[in-house]
Structures are given as structure tokens and as C-alpha cells.
Amino acid sequence: MTLAPHEQLKGHDRPLDAKRVPRIRQARTTPPWWFALPALLLFAFVVLVPSARGVYYAFTDWDGLDPHFSFVGLDNFSDMLRDADATQALWHTLLIAVAITVIQNAVGLVLALGVNSAIKSRNMLRVFLFAPAVITPIVTAYLWRNLLGPDGAVNSMLGAIGLNGWEQDWLGDPDLALWAIVGVIVWQFAGYSMVIFLAGLQSVPREIHEAAAIDGAGPVRRFWSVTRPLLAPAFTINLMLSIIGGIKLFDQVYALTGGGPGHATDTLSTLIYKDAFTLGEFGYSIALAVVLTIIVAVVSTGQYLMLSRNERATS
């Protein structure tokens, strides 16, 4: 039974003021800010305060043990500019980050397109290809260190199929070690990128592809004009994760090569570890960590702004 308008207002002394409705709705949907106060205090105690204290040590000559140290101003940062090892480590860090970002996402996209097709074994392939991503990175690194050794399975396999000339000391050659590390990272995390691309592919309406096919668009044109723009959010997530992970890379590099041979595979992260715990130069190593943090913040912010603009332009 439909109520008359005067009956619908029964129980109210007067109609609600239109200006009050948004305030009432906002009060009902927005929790009080002090609900987040315990989490903010914990975050400040665990993260912000130690980080701020660490930045202070970057301006000292502290060795990590002696309670007496001196404030040296910007000396650690000026020393960094004259340190050939730091410059080389910065170059390796950026090279690894770019290589991993490009190769890992290209492989992940190809895998996602493959397992998104109507093949019968696609579910089993998805599990098989994603499996390396759930293995602990340090375990993966030790596994591949044995496989890529001079007497490892990779060289044995090459010799077995008659490619003896391709046998290499993959992690002992300064020209190959860096790319061997990139290959291990791509092998482990390409499945991770695949899953994100796959989620984006499955959100693309099939009707749009069918309409494009009826209009005569081939597979490449349908991918470029239909699928690629709709995958923009997946590209944004994958590229952000890859570039940040590549810049901060430590455990796989240290377990595979320890930064060697020589300093051929040292990154900023491995150099920070060596300076702090091997040479006892905590002040200098923290200065390197501050620079690494600034690089991560600048690169991730710039990349996010650029990808978000492209995402809005293609949506």
C-alpha cells in the first residue's frame, strides 16, 4: 500500500533541512579521526622516530659501536660523490631496475595473454607459472647459484645438447653476472606480473572484442586498440612494483654473487650492507641509505604521476 505524502512524514515534526542532510550523511559515514590515533602512534614509534634518528647519523662519523662520534655535516655525502664504488653501485642499481621492469612485465604480459586463451590446461599453467613467486627469494637465489655454477645444471644441459661453446661461469664473469641476476629475478616474478595482467584481461568485456572482430580488426589491432587501454591500471601497478623492487633489490644479489666478482654486481643495497657491517662505516652507509630512499621516492612519485596521467588519457 502506498502512503500519502503527509503519512510518509509521520513521526517527524518537520521535514529535514536539505542543508543538514549531507552533514548527517557525512557524520554517519566518516569515522572519527582519533580512531586512527593508536595506529599513528605505533607507526611513529616504530618507523618515523627511528628513521629520523637514522637520518641524523648520516651526518656523523659513527662506526656503529663507539658511543662517541662527531657531527661531520655533509662530509659523508661529498665523499659519496668521489667514491667510485658508490657511483658504480648506483649505475648497477638503475640498470637492474630498468631491465627487470621492462623484461619482467613483457614476459608477464605474454604469459597472461597465453593463459587467458581457451586452452584446456590454462588453470594448471597458471599455477605452474605463478609457483616461483611464492618461493622465498633467498631460497631461489641459493638454488640458482648452484644451477649457474661452472659445474651446475645449466652448463651440463648445454653440454648435453652439443652447445659446449655456450658454457659459461655465469656468476663469475663480470660481464654476465649482472644479467644472470636479472634473469633469476625475471624467472621468479614474471608469474606475479602475469597474475596482475590476467586480472586486468578478465575484466575486459568480451563483447567489445567481438564487435572489433566483426569490424575487421585483427588480433594485433584488437590488442593495441581495445585491450591495451583497458589494461592501463594493471600496467600502473606492475610498473610501480617492478621499479621499486628493482631499486631496493638486496637479498637475491647478495646470495647469488655477494656483489662480486669484484664490485661487478654491487648495488646500493649491497654496498650499504658492506659499509655498515664489514667496514664499520655506519655514518657513511646511512648516508647511502638516505640517498637510496630519496631515489625510490622520486622515481616512484614521478612514475605514478606519469602512469596516472596516461591511465586517465586512455580511459
Coordinates of C-alpha atoms in Angstrom, one line a residue:
M1 CA 0.0 0.0 0.0
T2 CA 1.4 3.4 -1.0
L3 CA 1.3 6.0 1.8
A4 CA 0.2 9.6 1.2
P5 CA 3.0 12.2 1.4
H6 CA 1.6 13.5 4.7
E7 CA 1.6 10.0 6.1
Q8 CA 5.2 9.4 5.0
L9 CA 6.3 12.3 7.1
K10 CA 4.5 10.9 10.1
G11 CA 6.8 10.7 13.1
H12 CA 8.8 13.8 12.1
D13 CA 8.0 17.2 13.5
R14 CA 9.1 18.8 10.2
P15 CA 10.9 17.8 7.0
L16 CA 14.7 17.5 7.3
D17 CA 16.6 20.6 6.2
A18 CA 18.2 19.9 2.9
K19 CA 21.4 21.5 4.0
R20 CA 21.6 19.2 7.1
V21 CA 21.3 16.0 5.1
P22 CA 24.9 16.0 3.7
R23 CA 26.3 16.8 7.1
I24 CA 24.3 14.0 8.7
R25 CA 25.3 11.5 6.0
Q26 CA 28.9 12.5 6.3
A27 CA 28.8 12.1 10.1
R28 CA 27.4 8.6 9.6
T29 CA 29.9 7.5 7.0
T30 CA 33.2 9.2 8.3
P31 CA 34.7 7.6 11.4
P32 CA 36.2 9.9 14.0
W33 CA 39.9 10.7 13.2
W34 CA 41.0 9.6 16.7
F35 CA 40.2 6.0 15.7
A36 CA 43.5 6.0 13.8
L37 CA 45.4 7.5 16.7
P38 CA 46.8 4.2 18.2
A39 CA 48.0 3.1 14.7
L40 CA 49.5 6.5 14.1
L41 CA 51.4 6.5 17.4
L42 CA 52.6 2.9 16.8
F43 CA 53.8 3.9 13.3
A44 CA 55.6 7.0 14.7
F45 CA 57.3 4.9 17.4
V46 CA 58.3 2.0 15.1
V47 CA 59.0 3.9 11.8
L48 CA 59.2 7.6 12.0
V49 CA 61.3 8.1 15.1
P50 CA 64.0 5.5 14.2
S51 CA 64.1 6.9 10.6
A52 CA 64.6 10.4 11.8
R53 CA 67.3 9.3 14.1
G54 CA 68.9 7.3 11.3
V55 CA 69.0 10.4 9.1
Y56 CA 70.8 12.2 11.9
Y57 CA 73.5 9.5 11.9
A58 CA 74.1 10.2 8.2
F59 CA 75.7 13.4 9.2
T60 CA 78.1 11.8 11.7
D61 CA 81.2 9.6 11.6
W62 CA 79.7 6.9 13.8
D63 CA 81.2 3.4 13.4
G64 CA 78.2 1.6 14.9
L65 CA 79.9 0.6 18.2
D66 CA 81.6 3.6 19.8
P67 CA 79.2 5.8 21.7
H68 CA 81.4 8.8 20.9
F69 CA 81.1 10.2 17.5
S70 CA 81.3 13.5 15.8
F71 CA 79.0 15.6 13.7
V72 CA 80.6 15.9 10.2
G73 CA 77.9 17.8 8.3
L74 CA 77.7 16.9 4.6
D75 CA 81.1 15.1 4.5
N76 CA 79.5 11.7 4.0
F77 CA 77.6 12.9 1.0
S78 CA 80.5 14.7 -0.5
D79 CA 82.6 11.6 0.0
M80 CA 79.9 9.7 -1.9
L81 CA 80.4 11.8 -5.0
R82 CA 84.2 10.9 -5.0
D83 CA 83.5 7.2 -4.2
A84 CA 83.9 5.2 -7.5
D85 CA 82.3 2.1 -5.8
A86 CA 79.2 4.2 -4.9
T87 CA 78.9 5.6 -8.4
Q88 CA 79.2 2.1 -9.9
A89 CA 76.7 0.7 -7.5
L90 CA 74.2 3.4 -8.4
W91 CA 74.6 2.6 -12.1
H92 CA 74.1 -1.1 -11.4
T93 CA 71.0 -0.3 -9.3
L94 CA 69.4 1.7 -12.0
L95 CA 70.4 -0.8 -14.8
I96 CA 68.9 -3.7 -12.8
A97 CA 65.7 -1.8 -12.0
V98 CA 65.1 -0.8 -15.6
A99 CA 66.0 -4.2 -17.0
I100 CA 63.7 -6.0 -14.5
T101 CA 60.9 -3.6 -15.1
V102 CA 61.0 -4.0 -18.9
I103 CA 61.7 -7.7 -19.2
Q104 CA 59.6 -8.9 -16.3
N105 CA 56.5 -7.1 -17.5
A106 CA 56.9 -8.0 -21.1
V107 CA 57.2 -11.7 -20.1
G108 CA 54.3 -11.4 -17.7
L109 CA 52.1 -9.8 -20.3
V110 CA 52.9 -12.6 -22.9
L111 CA 52.2 -15.3 -20.3
A112 CA 48.9 -13.6 -19.2
L113 CA 47.7 -13.4 -22.9
G114 CA 48.7 -17.1 -23.3
V115 CA 46.9 -18.5 -20.2
N116 CA 43.9 -16.2 -20.8
S117 CA 43.1 -18.1 -24.0
A118 CA 40.7 -21.0 -24.2
I119 CA 43.3 -23.8 -23.9
K120 CA 42.2 -26.7 -21.7
S121 CA 45.3 -26.7 -19.4
R122 CA 45.2 -23.0 -18.7
N123 CA 44.4 -23.4 -15.0
M124 CA 47.3 -25.8 -14.4
L125 CA 49.6 -23.5 -16.4
R126 CA 48.6 -20.5 -14.2
V127 CA 49.5 -22.4 -11.1
F128 CA 52.8 -23.7 -12.6
L129 CA 53.9 -20.2 -13.8
F130 CA 53.0 -18.4 -10.6
A131 CA 54.7 -21.0 -8.4
P132 CA 58.2 -19.4 -8.4
A133 CA 56.7 -16.2 -7.0
V134 CA 55.7 -17.9 -3.7
I135 CA 59.3 -19.3 -3.1
T136 CA 61.4 -17.3 -0.6
P137 CA 63.8 -15.0 -2.6
I138 CA 66.8 -16.2 -0.6
V139 CA 66.0 -19.9 -1.4
T140 CA 65.6 -19.1 -5.1
A141 CA 68.9 -17.3 -5.1
Y142 CA 70.8 -20.3 -3.5
L143 CA 69.0 -22.7 -5.9
W144 CA 70.1 -20.7 -8.9
R145 CA 73.6 -20.2 -7.6
N146 CA 74.1 -23.9 -7.8
L147 CA 72.4 -24.2 -11.2
L148 CA 74.5 -21.4 -12.7
G149 CA 77.8 -22.6 -11.2
P150 CA 80.7 -23.8 -13.5
D151 CA 79.6 -27.4 -12.8
G152 CA 75.9 -26.6 -12.5
A153 CA 72.9 -28.0 -14.3
V154 CA 72.7 -25.2 -16.8
N155 CA 76.2 -25.9 -18.2
S156 CA 75.6 -29.6 -18.0
M157 CA 72.4 -29.2 -20.1
L158 CA 74.2 -27.1 -22.7
G159 CA 76.9 -29.7 -23.0
A160 CA 74.4 -32.5 -23.3
I161 CA 72.8 -30.9 -26.3
G162 CA 76.1 -30.1 -28.0
L163 CA 76.4 -26.4 -27.1
N164 CA 79.7 -26.7 -25.3
G165 CA 80.8 -23.3 -26.6
W166 CA 77.9 -21.7 -24.6
E167 CA 79.1 -23.0 -21.3
Q168 CA 80.0 -20.1 -19.0
D169 CA 80.8 -19.2 -15.5
W170 CA 77.6 -17.3 -15.3
L171 CA 78.1 -15.7 -11.9
G172 CA 81.9 -15.4 -12.0
D173 CA 82.1 -13.5 -15.3
P174 CA 81.9 -9.7 -14.6
D175 CA 80.1 -9.2 -18.0
L176 CA 77.5 -11.9 -17.4
A177 CA 76.9 -11.8 -13.6
L178 CA 74.6 -8.8 -13.6
W179 CA 72.4 -10.2 -16.4
A180 CA 72.3 -13.6 -14.7
I181 CA 70.8 -11.8 -11.6
V182 CA 68.3 -10.1 -13.9
G183 CA 67.3 -13.5 -15.4
V184 CA 66.8 -15.0 -11.9
I185 CA 64.6 -12.1 -10.8
V186 CA 62.5 -12.3 -14.0
W187 CA 62.2 -16.1 -13.7
Q188 CA 60.8 -15.7 -10.1
F189 CA 58.5 -12.7 -10.5
A190 CA 57.2 -12.9 -14.1
G191 CA 54.4 -15.0 -12.8
Y192 CA 53.5 -12.3 -10.3
S193 CA 53.2 -9.8 -13.1
M194 CA 51.2 -12.4 -15.1
V195 CA 48.6 -12.6 -12.4
I196 CA 48.0 -8.9 -12.3
F197 CA 47.8 -8.7 -16.1
L198 CA 45.5 -11.7 -16.1
A199 CA 43.1 -10.0 -13.7
G200 CA 43.0 -7.0 -16.0
L201 CA 42.4 -9.1 -19.1
Q202 CA 39.5 -10.9 -17.5
S203 CA 37.8 -7.6 -16.8
V204 CA 37.8 -6.7 -20.5
P205 CA 34.2 -7.2 -21.8
R206 CA 34.2 -10.0 -24.4
E207 CA 31.5 -8.1 -26.4
I208 CA 34.0 -5.3 -27.2
H209 CA 36.4 -7.8 -28.7
E210 CA 33.6 -9.5 -30.7
A211 CA 32.5 -6.1 -32.0
A212 CA 36.0 -5.2 -33.1
A213 CA 36.4 -8.6 -34.8
I214 CA 33.2 -8.0 -36.7
D215 CA 34.6 -4.6 -37.8
G216 CA 37.6 -6.5 -39.3
A217 CA 40.2 -5.8 -36.6
G218 CA 42.9 -8.5 -36.4
P219 CA 44.4 -9.9 -33.1
V220 CA 47.2 -7.3 -33.0
R221 CA 44.8 -4.3 -33.7
R222 CA 42.3 -5.6 -31.1
F223 CA 45.1 -5.9 -28.5
W224 CA 46.5 -2.4 -29.2
S225 CA 43.2 -0.5 -29.6
V226 CA 41.0 -2.5 -27.2
T227 CA 42.9 -4.5 -24.7
R228 CA 45.9 -2.2 -24.0
P229 CA 43.9 0.9 -23.0
L230 CA 41.8 -1.2 -20.6
L231 CA 44.9 -2.8 -19.1
A232 CA 46.2 0.7 -18.0
P233 CA 45.6 0.1 -14.3
A234 CA 47.4 -3.3 -14.4
F235 CA 50.4 -1.6 -16.2
T236 CA 50.4 1.1 -13.5
I237 CA 50.5 -1.5 -10.6
N238 CA 53.1 -3.8 -12.3
L239 CA 55.5 -1.0 -13.3
M240 CA 55.3 0.6 -9.9
L241 CA 56.1 -2.7 -8.1
S242 CA 58.8 -3.7 -10.5
I243 CA 60.8 -0.4 -10.5
I244 CA 60.6 0.0 -6.7
G245 CA 61.5 -3.7 -6.1
G246 CA 64.4 -3.4 -8.6
I247 CA 65.9 -0.3 -6.9
K248 CA 65.7 -1.9 -3.4
L249 CA 67.0 -5.3 -4.6
F250 CA 69.3 -6.9 -2.0
D251 CA 68.8 -10.4 -0.9
Q252 CA 69.0 -12.1 -4.3
V253 CA 72.1 -10.1 -5.3
Y254 CA 73.9 -10.8 -2.1
A255 CA 73.1 -14.5 -2.1
L256 CA 73.9 -15.0 -5.7
T257 CA 77.2 -13.1 -6.0
G258 CA 77.8 -11.1 -2.8
G259 CA 78.2 -8.1 -5.1
G260 CA 81.1 -9.7 -7.0
P261 CA 83.1 -10.6 -8.8
G262 CA 85.0 -7.6 -7.5
H263 CA 82.3 -5.0 -7.4
A264 CA 80.7 -6.0 -10.8
T265 CA 77.2 -6.6 -9.3
D266 CA 77.2 -4.4 -6.3
T267 CA 74.0 -2.4 -5.9
L268 CA 73.4 0.5 -3.5
S269 CA 71.7 -2.0 -1.1
T270 CA 74.7 -4.4 -1.0
L271 CA 77.2 -1.5 -0.7
I272 CA 75.2 -0.2 2.3
Y273 CA 75.4 -3.6 4.0
K274 CA 79.1 -3.9 3.3
D275 CA 80.0 -0.4 4.5
A276 CA 77.9 -0.9 7.7
F277 CA 78.7 -4.4 8.8
T278 CA 82.0 -5.2 7.1
L279 CA 83.9 -1.8 7.2
G280 CA 82.1 -0.4 10.2
E281 CA 81.3 2.9 8.5
F282 CA 77.8 3.3 9.8
G283 CA 77.5 7.0 9.2
Y284 CA 78.6 6.7 5.5
S285 CA 76.3 3.7 5.0
I286 CA 73.3 5.5 6.4
A287 CA 74.1 8.5 4.1
L288 CA 74.0 5.9 1.2
A289 CA 70.6 4.7 2.5
V290 CA 69.3 8.2 2.6
V291 CA 70.2 8.7 -1.0
L292 CA 68.6 5.3 -1.9
T293 CA 65.4 6.4 -0.1
I294 CA 65.3 9.7 -2.0
I295 CA 65.8 7.9 -5.3
V296 CA 63.0 5.5 -4.5
A297 CA 60.7 8.3 -3.5
V298 CA 61.5 10.5 -6.6
V299 CA 61.3 7.6 -9.1
S300 CA 58.1 6.1 -7.7
T301 CA 56.3 9.5 -7.4
G302 CA 57.3 10.5 -10.9
Q303 CA 56.3 7.2 -12.3
Y304 CA 53.0 7.2 -10.5
L305 CA 52.1 10.7 -11.8
M306 CA 53.1 9.8 -15.4
L307 CA 51.2 6.5 -15.4
S308 CA 48.2 8.0 -13.7
R309 CA 48.0 10.7 -16.4
N310 CA 48.4 8.1 -19.2
E311 CA 45.7 6.0 -17.4
R312 CA 43.2 8.9 -17.4
A313 CA 44.0 9.7 -21.0
T314 CA 43.3 6.1 -22.2
S315 CA 40.2 5.5 -20.1

